Short mmCIF file of C-alpha atoms in Angstrom, two decimals:
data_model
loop_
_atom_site.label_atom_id
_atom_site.label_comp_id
_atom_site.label_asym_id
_atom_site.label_seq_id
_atom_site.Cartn_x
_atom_site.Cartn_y
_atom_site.Cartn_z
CA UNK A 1 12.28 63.91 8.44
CA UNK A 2 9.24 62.99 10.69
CA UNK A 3 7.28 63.42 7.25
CA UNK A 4 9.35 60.70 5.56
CA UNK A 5 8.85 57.99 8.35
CA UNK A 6 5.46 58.74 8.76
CA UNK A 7 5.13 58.06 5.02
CA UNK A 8 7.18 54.93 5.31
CA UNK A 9 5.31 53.72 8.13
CA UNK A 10 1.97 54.02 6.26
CA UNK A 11 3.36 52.29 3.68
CA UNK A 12 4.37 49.71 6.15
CA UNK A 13 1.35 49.26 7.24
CA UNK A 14 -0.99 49.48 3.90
CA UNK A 15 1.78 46.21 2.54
CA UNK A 16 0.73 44.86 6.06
CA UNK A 17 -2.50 44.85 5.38
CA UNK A 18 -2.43 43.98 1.59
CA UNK A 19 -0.14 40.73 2.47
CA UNK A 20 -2.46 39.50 5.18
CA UNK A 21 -5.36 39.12 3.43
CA UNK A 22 -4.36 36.31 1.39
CA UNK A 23 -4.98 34.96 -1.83
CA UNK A 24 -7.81 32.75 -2.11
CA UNK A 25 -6.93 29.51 -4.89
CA UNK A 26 -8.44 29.33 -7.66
CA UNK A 27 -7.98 25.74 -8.08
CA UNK A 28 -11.14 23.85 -5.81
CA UNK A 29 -10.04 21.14 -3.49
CA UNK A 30 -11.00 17.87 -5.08
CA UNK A 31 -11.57 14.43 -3.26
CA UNK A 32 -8.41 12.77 -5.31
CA UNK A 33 -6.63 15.45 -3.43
CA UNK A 34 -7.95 13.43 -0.14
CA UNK A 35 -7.39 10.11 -1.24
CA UNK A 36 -4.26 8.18 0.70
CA UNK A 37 -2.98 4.86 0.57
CA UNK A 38 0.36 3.74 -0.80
CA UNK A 39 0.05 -0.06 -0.79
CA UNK A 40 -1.90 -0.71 -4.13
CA UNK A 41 -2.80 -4.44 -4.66
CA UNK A 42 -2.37 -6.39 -1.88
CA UNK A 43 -3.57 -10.11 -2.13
CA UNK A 44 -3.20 -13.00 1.03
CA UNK A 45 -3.80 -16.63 1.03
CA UNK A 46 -6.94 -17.60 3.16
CA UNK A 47 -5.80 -20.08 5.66
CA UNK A 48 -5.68 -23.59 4.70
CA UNK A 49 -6.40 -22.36 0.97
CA UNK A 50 -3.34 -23.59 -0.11
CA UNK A 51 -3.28 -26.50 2.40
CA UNK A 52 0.17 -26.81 4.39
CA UNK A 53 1.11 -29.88 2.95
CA UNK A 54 0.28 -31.05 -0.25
CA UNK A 55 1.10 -34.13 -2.22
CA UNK A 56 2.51 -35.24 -5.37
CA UNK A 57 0.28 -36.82 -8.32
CA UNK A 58 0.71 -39.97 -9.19
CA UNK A 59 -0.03 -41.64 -12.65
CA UNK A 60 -3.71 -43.09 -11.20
CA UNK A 61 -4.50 -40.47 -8.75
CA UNK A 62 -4.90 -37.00 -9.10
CA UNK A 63 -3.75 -34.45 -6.52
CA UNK A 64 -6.29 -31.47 -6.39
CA UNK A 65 -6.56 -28.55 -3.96
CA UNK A 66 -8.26 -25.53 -3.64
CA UNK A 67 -6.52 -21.77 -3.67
CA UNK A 68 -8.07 -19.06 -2.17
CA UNK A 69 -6.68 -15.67 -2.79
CA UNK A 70 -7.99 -12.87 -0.95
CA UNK A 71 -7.68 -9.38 -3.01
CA UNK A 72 -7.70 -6.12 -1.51
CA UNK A 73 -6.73 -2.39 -2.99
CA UNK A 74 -5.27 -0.53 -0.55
CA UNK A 75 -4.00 2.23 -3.11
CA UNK A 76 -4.95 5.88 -3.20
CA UNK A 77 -7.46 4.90 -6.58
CA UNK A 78 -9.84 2.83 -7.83
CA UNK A 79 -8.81 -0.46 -10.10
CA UNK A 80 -11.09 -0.72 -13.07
CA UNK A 81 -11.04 -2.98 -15.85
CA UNK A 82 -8.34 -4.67 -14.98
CA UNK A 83 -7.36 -8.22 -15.25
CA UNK A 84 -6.03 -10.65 -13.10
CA UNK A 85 -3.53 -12.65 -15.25
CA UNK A 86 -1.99 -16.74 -13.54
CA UNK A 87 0.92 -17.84 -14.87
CA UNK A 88 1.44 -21.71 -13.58
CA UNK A 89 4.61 -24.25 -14.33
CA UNK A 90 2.74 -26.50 -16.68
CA UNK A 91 4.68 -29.13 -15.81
CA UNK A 92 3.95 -29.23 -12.30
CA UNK A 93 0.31 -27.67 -11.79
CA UNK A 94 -2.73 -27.06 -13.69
CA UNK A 95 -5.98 -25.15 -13.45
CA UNK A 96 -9.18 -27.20 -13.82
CA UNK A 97 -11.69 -24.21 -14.05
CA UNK A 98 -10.11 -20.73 -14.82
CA UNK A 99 -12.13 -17.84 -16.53
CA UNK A 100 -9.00 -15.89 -17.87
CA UNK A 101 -11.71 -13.37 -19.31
CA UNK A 102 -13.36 -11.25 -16.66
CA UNK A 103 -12.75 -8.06 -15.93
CA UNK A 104 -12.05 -6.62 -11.96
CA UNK A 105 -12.78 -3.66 -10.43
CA UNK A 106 -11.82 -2.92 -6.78
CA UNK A 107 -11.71 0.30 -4.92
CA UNK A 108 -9.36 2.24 -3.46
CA UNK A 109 -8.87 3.96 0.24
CA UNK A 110 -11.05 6.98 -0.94
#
């Protein structure tokens, strides 16, 4: 009997052993596995870039005012080639000077 548990014991202790040392991946950590952020696109007004108040047209005198839009990625990735698309109520607003073509890229919280 004392033959049989020492044999189980070494067993034991050999699966110990064997279980312990670990398993090293053989997938390598990459940095998108780093990368946080869960906010993508985030875009603010600067101040006073839509004014407050602003006023109606009238049939002799134009109201214009400037728009400022501050654009920041705080997603995990990078945006690239993308395109930043307006849509306006025609019959309330219009853009004077608007390049609809360019591409932007911004990066992410990497």
């Amino acid at each position: 009997m004392t033959k049989i548990i020492k044999i189980v014991i070494i067993i034991l202790i050999v699966l110990i052993i064997i279980g312990c040392k670990g398993k090293k991946s053989s997938k390598p950590v990459t940095r998108e596995d780093l990368y946080t952020g869960t906010d993508g696109l985030v875009f603010n007004f600067l101040k006073n870039a839509p004014p407050d108040q602003v006023y109606a047209s009238t049939e002799t005198e134009r109201s214009q005012f400037n728009v400022v839009i501050d654009l920041e990625n705080k997603g995990a990735f990078n945006i690239e080639e993308g395109y930043l698309t307006l849509i306006l109520e025609d019959d309330y607003m219009s853009i004077d000077d608007w390049d609809t073509t360019e591409e932007i890229s911004y990066a992410g919280y990497n």
